[in-house]
Short mmCIF file of C-alpha atoms in Angstrom, two decimals:
data_model
loop_
_atom_site.label_atom_id
_atom_site.label_comp_id
_atom_site.label_asym_id
_atom_site.label_seq_id
_atom_site.Cartn_x
_atom_site.Cartn_y
_atom_site.Cartn_z
CA MET A 1 7.34 10.49 29.69
CA THR A 2 6.31 9.79 33.26
CA ILE A 3 6.74 6.48 34.98
CA PRO A 4 3.71 5.64 37.14
CA SER A 5 4.11 4.14 40.57
CA PRO A 6 1.66 2.52 42.97
CA GLU A 7 1.59 5.74 44.99
CA GLN A 8 0.17 7.85 42.16
CA PRO A 9 -3.35 9.17 42.75
CA GLY A 10 -6.17 7.52 40.87
CA ARG A 11 -4.78 4.01 41.26
CA THR A 12 -6.55 1.15 42.99
CA ARG A 13 -4.11 -0.36 45.42
CA VAL A 14 -4.32 -3.88 46.80
CA SER A 15 -3.60 -3.66 50.52
CA ALA A 16 -1.85 -7.02 50.69
CA PRO A 17 -1.14 -9.89 48.32
CA PRO A 18 -4.03 -12.37 48.32
CA PRO A 19 -3.32 -15.89 49.53
CA GLN A 20 -1.66 -18.37 47.16
CA CYS A 21 -0.02 -15.70 44.99
CA PRO A 22 3.62 -15.17 43.97
CA ALA A 23 4.18 -12.84 46.92
CA HIS A 24 3.27 -15.69 49.28
CA ALA A 25 5.24 -18.30 47.37
CA ARG A 26 8.30 -17.20 49.31
CA PRO A 27 8.76 -15.94 52.85
CA ASP A 28 9.33 -12.37 51.61
CA ALA A 29 6.78 -9.77 52.67
CA ALA A 30 4.97 -7.89 49.90
CA ASP A 31 6.73 -4.64 50.76
CA GLU A 32 10.07 -6.34 50.08
CA LEU A 33 9.11 -7.42 46.55
CA ALA A 34 10.37 -5.44 43.58
CA ARG A 35 7.81 -3.19 41.91
CA LEU A 36 8.10 -3.03 38.13
CA PHE A 37 6.24 0.30 38.24
CA GLY A 38 8.36 1.67 41.07
CA PRO A 39 11.31 4.08 41.19
CA GLU A 40 13.93 1.31 41.30
CA ALA A 41 12.73 -0.12 37.97
CA ALA A 42 12.50 3.36 36.45
CA ARG A 43 16.04 4.22 37.52
CA ASP A 44 17.89 1.03 36.54
CA PRO A 45 15.78 -1.80 35.08
CA MET A 46 18.72 -3.96 34.00
CA GLY A 47 20.28 -3.64 37.44
CA LEU A 48 16.95 -4.63 38.98
CA TYR A 49 16.76 -7.76 36.81
CA GLU A 50 20.22 -8.86 37.90
CA ARG A 51 19.43 -8.26 41.56
CA LEU A 52 16.28 -10.33 41.15
CA ARG A 53 18.28 -13.09 39.45
CA ALA A 54 20.85 -13.11 42.25
CA ARG A 55 18.13 -13.32 44.91
CA HIS A 56 15.52 -15.59 43.34
CA GLY A 57 17.14 -17.34 40.37
CA SER A 58 15.67 -17.59 36.89
CA VAL A 59 12.07 -16.85 37.98
CA ALA A 60 11.32 -14.05 40.44
CA PRO A 61 8.18 -12.70 42.17
CA VAL A 62 7.38 -9.04 41.47
CA LEU A 63 4.55 -6.56 41.95
CA LEU A 64 2.84 -4.71 39.12
CA ASP A 65 0.86 -1.46 39.25
CA GLY A 66 -1.63 -1.58 42.12
CA ASP A 67 0.62 -4.12 43.86
CA LEU A 68 -0.77 -6.93 41.75
CA PRO A 69 1.62 -9.91 42.04
CA ALA A 70 3.20 -11.69 39.10
CA TRP A 71 6.30 -13.64 38.12
CA ILE A 72 9.07 -12.33 35.86
CA VAL A 73 10.98 -15.01 33.94
CA LEU A 74 14.66 -14.06 33.73
CA GLY A 75 16.28 -17.26 32.44
CA TYR A 76 16.92 -17.85 28.74
CA ARG A 77 15.92 -21.53 28.88
CA GLU A 78 12.89 -20.78 31.07
CA ILE A 79 11.62 -18.09 28.68
CA LYS A 80 11.79 -20.57 25.82
CA GLU A 81 10.04 -23.17 27.97
CA VAL A 82 7.18 -20.80 28.82
CA ALA A 83 6.83 -19.55 25.24
CA GLY A 84 6.86 -23.06 23.82
CA THR A 85 4.45 -24.93 26.13
CA PRO A 86 0.94 -23.44 25.81
CA ALA A 87 -0.52 -26.51 27.55
CA ARG A 88 1.00 -25.15 30.80
CA PHE A 89 1.30 -21.46 30.05
CA SER A 90 -1.60 -20.04 28.08
CA ARG A 91 -1.66 -16.81 26.08
CA ASP A 92 -5.26 -16.20 27.19
CA SER A 93 -5.21 -13.45 29.82
CA ARG A 94 -8.71 -14.42 30.96
CA ASN A 95 -6.93 -17.13 32.94
CA TRP A 96 -5.41 -14.47 35.23
CA ARG A 97 -6.97 -14.91 38.66
CA TRP A 98 -6.99 -11.19 39.38
CA PHE A 99 -9.17 -10.64 36.31
CA LYS A 100 -11.53 -13.37 37.49
CA GLU A 101 -11.71 -11.87 40.97
CA GLY A 102 -12.22 -8.31 39.72
CA ARG A 103 -9.01 -7.00 41.30
CA VAL A 104 -7.75 -5.19 38.17
CA PRO A 105 -9.42 -1.75 37.96
CA PRO A 106 -10.66 -0.63 34.53
CA ASP A 107 -8.30 2.36 34.54
CA SER A 108 -5.21 0.30 35.34
CA PRO A 109 -2.31 1.09 32.98
CA LEU A 110 -1.93 -2.67 32.63
CA MET A 111 -5.27 -3.00 30.87
CA PRO A 112 -4.25 -1.86 27.33
CA MET A 113 -1.50 -4.48 27.28
CA VAL A 114 -3.06 -7.44 29.11
CA ALA A 115 -6.84 -7.17 28.69
CA TRP A 116 -8.02 -10.02 26.48
CA GLN A 117 -8.53 -9.19 22.81
CA PRO A 118 -9.51 -11.34 19.80
CA VAL A 119 -5.95 -11.49 18.48
CA CYS A 120 -3.48 -14.32 18.11
CA LEU A 121 -1.41 -12.93 21.00
CA PHE A 122 -4.20 -13.90 23.41
CA LEU A 123 -5.33 -17.19 21.89
CA ASP A 124 -4.23 -20.81 21.78
CA GLY A 125 -4.96 -23.75 19.51
CA GLU A 126 -6.81 -23.65 16.21
CA GLU A 127 -8.25 -20.18 16.65
CA ARG A 128 -4.78 -18.76 17.20
CA TYR A 129 -3.50 -20.61 14.12
CA ARG A 130 -6.28 -19.12 11.96
CA LEU A 131 -5.50 -15.55 12.98
CA ARG A 132 -1.73 -15.97 13.04
CA LEU A 133 -1.82 -17.35 9.49
CA ALA A 134 -3.71 -14.27 8.28
CA VAL A 135 -1.21 -11.90 9.89
CA THR A 136 1.88 -13.79 8.74
CA GLU A 137 0.75 -14.25 5.14
CA SER A 138 -0.43 -10.63 4.88
CA MET A 139 2.87 -9.27 6.16
CA GLU A 140 4.80 -11.53 3.79
CA ARG A 141 3.05 -9.97 0.78
CA PHE A 142 5.11 -6.79 0.96
CA ASP A 143 7.88 -6.34 -1.57
CA LEU A 144 10.92 -5.73 0.62
CA ARG A 145 12.64 -3.77 -2.14
CA GLY A 146 9.66 -1.47 -2.45
CA MET A 147 9.61 -1.03 1.32
CA ARG A 148 13.29 -0.10 1.31
CA ARG A 149 12.62 2.52 -1.37
CA SER A 150 9.97 3.96 0.92
CA ILE A 151 12.38 3.97 3.88
CA ILE A 152 15.04 5.73 1.79
CA HIS A 153 12.54 8.33 0.60
CA PHE A 154 11.28 9.15 4.09
CA THR A 155 14.82 9.26 5.48
CA HIS A 156 15.77 11.86 2.89
CA GLN A 157 12.60 13.78 3.71
CA LEU A 158 13.52 13.86 7.38
CA VAL A 159 17.17 14.76 6.84
CA ASP A 160 16.19 17.63 4.53
CA VAL A 161 14.74 19.42 7.55
CA PHE A 162 18.00 19.60 9.53
CA SER A 163 20.77 19.00 6.98
CA GLU A 164 21.65 22.70 6.63
CA ARG A 165 21.79 23.32 10.40
CA GLY A 166 24.82 21.15 11.10
CA GLU A 167 23.19 19.80 14.25
CA ALA A 168 20.20 17.68 15.18
CA ASP A 169 18.67 15.53 17.88
CA LEU A 170 18.44 12.26 15.99
CA SER A 171 16.24 10.76 18.68
CA ASP A 172 13.50 13.33 18.14
CA GLU A 173 14.09 14.34 14.53
CA PHE A 174 14.75 10.93 13.01
CA CYS A 175 14.19 7.85 15.21
CA GLU A 176 10.81 8.92 16.61
CA ARG A 177 9.44 9.64 13.13
CA LEU A 178 10.75 7.24 10.53
CA PRO A 179 9.03 4.02 11.74
CA MET A 180 5.56 5.54 11.93
CA LEU A 181 5.96 7.15 8.50
CA VAL A 182 6.61 3.70 7.08
CA LEU A 183 3.95 1.96 9.18
CA THR A 184 1.15 4.33 8.21
CA GLN A 185 1.98 3.43 4.62
CA LEU A 186 1.98 -0.30 5.36
CA LEU A 187 -1.39 -0.09 7.07
CA GLY A 188 -2.88 2.05 4.31
CA MET A 189 -3.17 5.41 6.08
CA PRO A 190 -1.95 8.84 4.99
CA GLU A 191 1.29 9.86 6.70
CA ALA A 192 -0.49 12.80 8.40
CA TYR A 193 -1.89 10.31 10.90
CA GLY A 194 1.62 9.58 12.17
CA PRO A 195 2.13 12.22 14.90
CA ARG A 196 -0.96 11.40 16.93
CA LEU A 197 -0.40 7.65 16.61
CA VAL A 198 3.21 7.99 17.76
CA LYS A 199 2.13 9.89 20.85
CA ALA A 200 -0.70 7.50 21.66
CA SER A 201 1.29 4.30 21.14
CA ARG A 202 4.26 5.41 23.26
CA ASP A 203 1.96 6.65 26.01
CA MET A 204 0.07 3.36 26.06
CA VAL A 205 3.18 1.18 26.24
CA ALA A 206 4.70 3.36 28.99
CA GLY A 207 1.71 2.67 31.22
CA THR A 208 0.98 6.29 32.14
CA ALA A 209 -2.20 7.62 33.72
CA THR A 210 -3.53 8.42 30.22
CA SER A 211 -2.67 5.06 28.65
CA VAL A 212 -6.31 3.94 28.58
CA ALA A 213 -7.35 7.13 26.75
CA SER A 214 -4.46 6.69 24.32
CA ASN A 215 -5.58 3.15 23.63
CA ALA A 216 -9.13 4.38 22.96
CA TYR A 217 -7.82 6.88 20.40
CA ILE A 218 -5.88 4.16 18.57
CA VAL A 219 -8.91 1.87 18.55
CA GLU A 220 -11.17 4.59 17.12
CA THR A 221 -8.65 5.47 14.42
CA LEU A 222 -8.16 1.86 13.33
CA THR A 223 -11.87 1.04 13.48
CA ASP A 224 -12.51 3.89 11.06
CA LEU A 225 -9.69 2.67 8.81
CA VAL A 226 -11.11 -0.86 8.59
CA ARG A 227 -14.60 0.47 7.82
CA ARG A 228 -13.20 2.46 4.89
CA LYS A 229 -11.04 -0.36 3.57
CA ARG A 230 -14.04 -2.67 3.46
CA VAL A 231 -15.32 -0.59 0.53
CA ASP A 232 -12.07 0.87 -0.82
CA ARG A 233 -9.29 -1.74 -0.84
CA GLY A 234 -5.66 -0.90 -1.44
CA ASN A 235 -2.21 -2.45 -1.61
CA ASP A 236 -1.81 -2.52 2.17
CA ILE A 237 -1.94 -4.86 5.15
CA THR A 238 -5.41 -3.69 6.21
CA SER A 239 -6.90 -4.70 2.86
CA TRP A 240 -5.00 -7.99 2.85
CA LEU A 241 -6.26 -8.91 6.31
CA ILE A 242 -9.82 -8.10 5.24
CA GLU A 243 -9.65 -10.30 2.14
CA HIS A 244 -7.67 -13.17 3.68
CA SER A 245 -9.25 -16.61 3.43
CA SER A 246 -9.27 -16.89 7.24
CA GLY A 247 -12.34 -14.65 7.18
CA LEU A 248 -11.44 -12.10 9.86
CA THR A 249 -14.20 -9.94 11.32
CA ASP A 250 -13.78 -6.16 11.46
CA GLU A 251 -13.01 -6.44 15.17
CA GLU A 252 -10.32 -9.05 14.52
CA VAL A 253 -8.79 -6.90 11.76
CA TRP A 254 -8.49 -3.68 13.73
CA ASN A 255 -7.28 -5.52 16.83
CA HIS A 256 -4.44 -7.07 14.83
CA LEU A 257 -3.65 -3.71 13.23
CA ARG A 258 -3.38 -2.29 16.73
CA VAL A 259 -0.91 -5.00 17.74
CA ILE A 260 1.17 -4.44 14.59
CA LEU A 261 1.15 -0.67 15.01
CA ILE A 262 2.07 -0.62 18.70
CA ALA A 263 4.64 -3.40 18.67
CA ALA A 264 6.32 -2.40 15.42
CA ASN A 265 6.55 1.31 16.16
CA GLU A 266 7.72 1.01 19.75
CA SER A 267 10.27 -1.70 19.05
CA THR A 268 11.64 -0.11 15.86
CA VAL A 269 11.99 3.36 17.42
CA ASN A 270 13.97 1.87 20.29
CA LEU A 271 16.06 -0.27 17.94
CA LEU A 272 16.90 2.76 15.78
CA LYS A 273 18.02 4.80 18.78
CA SER A 274 20.25 2.11 20.24
CA ALA A 275 21.74 1.12 16.89
CA LEU A 276 22.50 4.75 16.03
CA ARG A 277 24.11 5.29 19.41
CA MET A 278 26.34 2.30 18.75
CA VAL A 279 27.20 3.47 15.22
CA LEU A 280 28.16 6.90 16.58
CA SER A 281 30.15 5.71 19.60
CA ASP A 282 31.61 2.24 18.96
CA PRO A 283 34.95 2.24 17.07
CA ARG A 284 34.09 -1.12 15.49
CA CYS A 285 31.14 0.48 13.74
CA HIS A 286 33.15 3.45 12.58
CA ALA A 287 35.62 1.08 11.01
CA SER A 288 32.96 -1.08 9.43
CA LEU A 289 31.13 1.78 7.75
CA ALA A 290 34.41 2.51 5.98
CA GLY A 291 34.82 -1.11 4.98
CA GLY A 292 36.05 -2.65 8.23
CA GLN A 293 35.16 -5.62 10.39
CA MET A 294 31.54 -5.05 11.42
CA THR A 295 28.62 -4.48 9.05
CA LEU A 296 25.52 -2.47 9.86
CA PRO A 297 23.32 -5.62 10.05
CA ASP A 298 25.85 -7.04 12.53
CA THR A 299 25.49 -3.86 14.58
CA VAL A 300 21.71 -4.21 14.61
CA GLU A 301 21.93 -7.83 15.79
CA GLU A 302 24.34 -6.92 18.59
CA VAL A 303 21.89 -4.26 19.75
CA LEU A 304 19.10 -6.84 19.68
CA TRP A 305 21.22 -8.94 22.05
CA ASN A 306 22.38 -6.17 24.39
CA GLU A 307 19.51 -3.67 24.30
CA PRO A 308 16.37 -5.40 23.01
CA PRO A 309 13.66 -2.89 22.07
CA LEU A 310 11.15 -4.49 24.44
CA MET A 311 12.78 -5.47 27.73
CA THR A 312 9.81 -7.21 29.28
CA ILE A 313 6.58 -8.39 27.68
CA PRO A 314 3.35 -9.77 29.07
CA GLY A 315 2.75 -12.49 29.22
CA ARG A 316 1.58 -15.97 29.86
CA TRP A 317 -0.91 -17.27 32.38
CA ALA A 318 -0.48 -20.61 34.08
CA VAL A 319 -3.40 -22.96 33.45
CA VAL A 320 -2.17 -25.72 35.78
CA ASP A 321 -0.11 -25.87 38.94
CA THR A 322 3.46 -26.38 37.79
CA GLU A 323 7.09 -25.63 38.51
CA LEU A 324 9.44 -23.32 36.66
CA GLY A 325 13.00 -22.41 37.54
CA GLY A 326 12.61 -23.90 40.99
CA GLN A 327 9.50 -21.82 41.77
CA ARG A 328 6.03 -23.18 42.40
CA ILE A 329 3.69 -21.61 39.85
CA GLU A 330 -0.03 -21.89 40.53
CA ALA A 331 -2.86 -21.93 38.02
CA GLY A 332 -3.98 -18.36 37.38
CA ASP A 333 -0.56 -16.79 37.97
CA MET A 334 0.72 -14.24 35.46
CA LEU A 335 4.23 -14.55 33.99
CA LEU A 336 6.18 -11.76 32.30
CA LEU A 337 8.93 -12.67 29.85
CA GLY A 338 12.10 -10.74 30.71
CA LEU A 339 13.64 -10.68 27.23
CA ALA A 340 16.51 -8.35 28.14
CA ALA A 341 17.37 -10.38 31.22
CA GLY A 342 17.16 -13.62 29.23
CA ASN A 343 19.67 -12.31 26.71
CA TYR A 344 22.14 -11.83 29.58
CA ASP A 345 21.45 -15.14 31.31
CA PRO A 346 24.94 -16.39 32.30
CA ASN A 347 23.82 -19.98 31.73
CA ALA A 348 23.21 -19.20 28.05
CA ARG A 349 25.75 -16.42 27.55
CA PRO A 350 28.60 -16.83 30.04
CA ASP A 351 30.74 -14.10 28.45
CA PRO A 352 28.67 -11.01 27.47
CA ALA A 353 31.75 -9.52 25.79
CA ALA A 354 32.19 -12.45 23.38
CA PRO A 355 31.60 -11.62 19.67
CA LEU A 356 28.06 -12.27 18.44
CA LEU A 357 28.56 -11.89 14.70
CA GLY A 358 25.92 -13.86 12.82
CA ASN A 359 24.21 -15.07 16.00
CA ARG A 360 20.45 -14.48 15.92
CA ALA A 361 19.56 -16.68 18.87
CA HIS A 362 18.58 -13.66 20.99
CA LEU A 363 15.10 -13.21 22.49
CA ALA A 364 14.48 -9.69 21.17
CA PHE A 365 11.57 -10.88 19.01
CA SER A 366 10.31 -13.33 21.66
CA SER A 367 10.59 -17.07 21.02
CA GLY A 368 8.76 -20.11 19.80
CA PRO A 369 5.46 -20.11 17.91
CA GLN A 370 4.76 -16.53 19.05
CA GLU A 371 7.97 -15.08 17.59
CA CYS A 372 7.32 -11.69 16.02
CA PRO A 373 6.23 -12.10 12.36
CA GLY A 374 7.19 -8.52 11.51
CA GLN A 375 10.83 -8.60 12.55
CA SER A 376 11.99 -8.22 8.94
CA ILE A 377 10.21 -4.85 8.79
CA GLY A 378 12.04 -3.62 11.90
CA ARG A 379 15.38 -4.80 10.60
CA ALA A 380 14.75 -3.18 7.20
CA ILE A 381 13.85 0.19 8.75
CA ALA A 382 16.92 0.11 10.99
CA ASP A 383 19.41 -1.11 8.35
CA THR A 384 18.21 1.03 5.47
CA GLY A 385 17.31 4.09 7.52
CA ILE A 386 20.65 4.32 9.29
CA ASP A 387 22.61 3.58 6.11
CA THR A 388 20.79 6.36 4.23
CA LEU A 389 21.13 8.76 7.16
CA MET A 390 24.89 8.23 7.46
CA THR A 391 25.28 8.69 3.70
CA ARG A 392 23.69 12.12 4.05
CA ILE A 393 25.65 13.16 7.16
CA PRO A 394 28.75 10.90 7.10
CA ASP A 395 30.73 12.93 9.65
CA ALA A 396 27.96 12.98 12.26
CA ARG A 397 29.31 12.74 15.79
CA LEU A 398 27.77 12.89 19.24
CA SER A 399 27.80 16.42 20.64
CA ILE A 400 27.99 15.15 24.24
CA PRO A 401 29.97 12.27 25.76
CA VAL A 402 28.20 8.94 25.32
CA GLU A 403 28.10 8.45 29.10
CA ASP A 404 26.03 11.64 29.41
CA LEU A 405 23.21 10.30 27.26
CA ARG A 406 19.98 9.86 29.20
CA TRP A 407 17.42 7.07 29.04
CA THR A 408 13.67 6.87 29.62
CA ASN A 409 12.53 3.66 31.28
CA GLY A 410 9.11 2.07 31.47
CA TRP A 411 7.92 -1.32 32.68
CA MET A 412 8.32 -2.76 29.16
CA THR A 413 10.80 -0.51 27.39
CA ARG A 414 13.99 1.48 27.74
CA HIS A 415 15.03 4.05 25.15
CA LEU A 416 17.30 7.05 24.71
CA SER A 417 15.72 10.40 25.59
CA SER A 418 17.94 12.30 23.16
CA LEU A 419 20.74 11.68 20.68
CA PRO A 420 22.32 15.09 19.88
CA VAL A 421 24.81 15.18 17.00
CA THR A 422 26.81 17.73 15.03
CA PHE A 423 28.00 17.42 11.43
CA THR A 424 29.15 19.50 8.49
CA PRO A 425 26.15 21.43 7.18
CA GLY A 426 25.12 20.43 3.68
CA SER A 427 22.55 21.57 1.21
CA GLN A 428 19.44 19.54 0.54
CA LEU A 429 20.06 16.81 -2.01
CA PRO A 430 17.69 16.10 -4.90
CA HIS A 431 15.92 12.82 -4.46
CA PRO A 432 12.79 11.24 -5.94
CA VAL A 433 9.49 12.37 -4.52
CA MET A 434 7.01 9.52 -4.34
CA PRO A 435 3.70 10.20 -6.09
CA GLY A 436 1.55 9.65 -3.01
CA SER A 437 1.80 6.54 -0.90
CA LEU A 438 3.57 3.41 -2.04
CA PHE A 439 0.92 1.30 -0.36
CA ALA A 440 -2.22 3.29 0.42
CA GLY A 441 -4.91 4.87 -1.74
CA PRO A 442 -5.10 8.62 -2.41
CA ALA A 443 -4.84 10.65 0.78
CA GLY A 444 -7.98 12.60 -0.10
CA ARG A 445 -10.12 9.53 0.65
CA TYR A 446 -9.38 9.85 4.34
CA PRO A 447 -10.15 12.53 6.91
CA PRO A 448 -7.38 14.68 8.30
CA PRO A 449 -6.24 13.55 11.75
CA PRO A 450 -8.06 15.25 14.62
CA ALA A 451 -6.47 18.45 15.86
CA ALA A 452 -4.81 18.26 19.25
CA PRO A 453 -7.05 19.79 21.93
CA ASP A 454 -5.60 22.34 24.33
CA ASP A 455 -6.01 20.12 27.37
CA GLY A 456 -3.84 17.36 25.87
CA GLU A 457 -6.48 14.63 26.04
CA MET A 458 -6.80 12.04 23.33
CA PRO A 459 -9.89 12.76 21.20
CA ALA A 460 -11.85 10.09 19.40
CA ALA A 461 -11.45 9.68 15.67
CA VAL A 462 -13.56 11.96 13.48
CA ASP A 463 -17.09 10.64 12.99
CA PRO A 464 -18.39 11.36 9.48
CA ALA A 465 -21.96 11.44 10.78
CA VAL A 466 -20.99 14.31 13.07
CA ASP A 467 -18.50 16.13 10.86
CA PRO A 468 -19.02 15.23 7.18
CA ALA A 469 -16.84 18.17 6.13
CA ALA A 470 -13.84 16.34 7.53
CA TYR A 471 -14.10 13.92 4.62
CA ALA A 472 -13.83 16.46 1.85
CA PRO A 473 -11.14 15.67 -0.73
CA ALA A 474 -7.72 16.92 0.25
CA ALA A 475 -6.06 19.71 -1.68
CA PRO A 476 -3.57 18.56 -4.34
CA ALA A 477 -0.19 17.80 -2.83
CA SER A 478 2.63 20.21 -3.54
CA HIS A 479 5.99 19.05 -4.84
CA ARG A 480 7.35 18.99 -1.30
CA ARG A 481 4.99 17.67 1.34
CA ALA A 482 4.50 19.84 4.41
CA PRO A 483 6.32 18.20 7.33
CA TRP A 484 4.10 16.90 10.14
CA TRP A 485 6.82 16.45 12.73
CA GLY A 486 6.54 19.96 14.20
CA SER A 487 3.33 18.91 15.92
CA LEU A 488 4.96 15.59 16.89
CA ARG A 489 7.70 17.41 18.78
CA THR A 490 5.07 19.34 20.73
CA TRP A 491 3.23 16.14 21.64
CA LEU A 492 6.34 14.22 22.65
CA ARG A 493 7.59 17.03 24.87
CA GLY A 494 4.21 18.17 26.16
#
């Protein structure tokens, strides 16, 4: 996965920071400001955050793609202050002065993540409450026990593929696949849609040159899903959003599905990777899995403190001139919440090595009224998935030293590139095969996902008016479903 920089072709570059922007709030020249899309951030984001903290304090000026200026909030208390005071820091990105002045090009990799959408993430007041209520109450309707049965089933399905080999890359063959398998079920889609959605969502969050096209593919897929669920409801979050008393429009439904899909998949994949790395390398975890001092949920919470799945999130936009962390913030400025940096703020956590058992005060799921409503889903996938995986391959061990593991960094995320393990080969174990989806309707009611074109571009979703044959009923499923992850590997490594 490539990390874009301001020097990449096809980018609109601002020659100098406009007056009254974060770059001019201090005597530093623009060229001396840290670039969150630059090589320094790609190489060592956590080191960059600490250097920014040492130089500027809890709030630091930075440059985004195209040298657009912004603030990154690094302090634990300051992040909570920004997240909890919408009267000063709005969620509405239309307040960003660079949007108003037309300085953000349409093909900017920032656009999929900061362009205003009719979702609760970008709204304040009563309208936000109406949409947030629909999302929260719909997500609370899931039976957690049923979800865990689904997670167990899909984990067994994934392990069956490599259990006899005695080796696997758990990053590619397990962590990249399990969350989307579960999420397609929760949203009411057949699991065959998973590979393309994984590729598109990761590409969009990374901010690559194709992130806008990836976003368009996701939008087309979800728009089609909502249209179908309007006439064919199911036991899934799409149907529940449609029928919620808040009266969401189709546009509001698919926009919220997009937020759930992107945020949940990206964050849960990263959480799985980091938690598995800790389970495989930390002696406390080895002891706990055999009945020792640290449980698997404790391991997950420690990872959420030390390696939050989303390191930095956009954002808030100042609606009044104000002060934060000793910096003068002007109306129209953009603020990024540095969740990973906030978790290491020495004012809130003076000893990073101190035990954190039972402490859920981290910022991994943001803070305040905008705290992630789907965090229980991520925790369930991580806890249950890893527990089931280690039951199948209990002697799994890293095949390379932990210090040789490599990471992929983006402006919002950091995740392991690979997690190679070896274990004693074992035969496939019998386990229940679910009769279709736990949540969605019969798979034959939906078109197959579009085939990947040779040039690697993201196609639009299939249009029934153009290709009615794509909506023919699917063939009856065999006892063992054909795995879809072969094509996923090609996409992720292409």
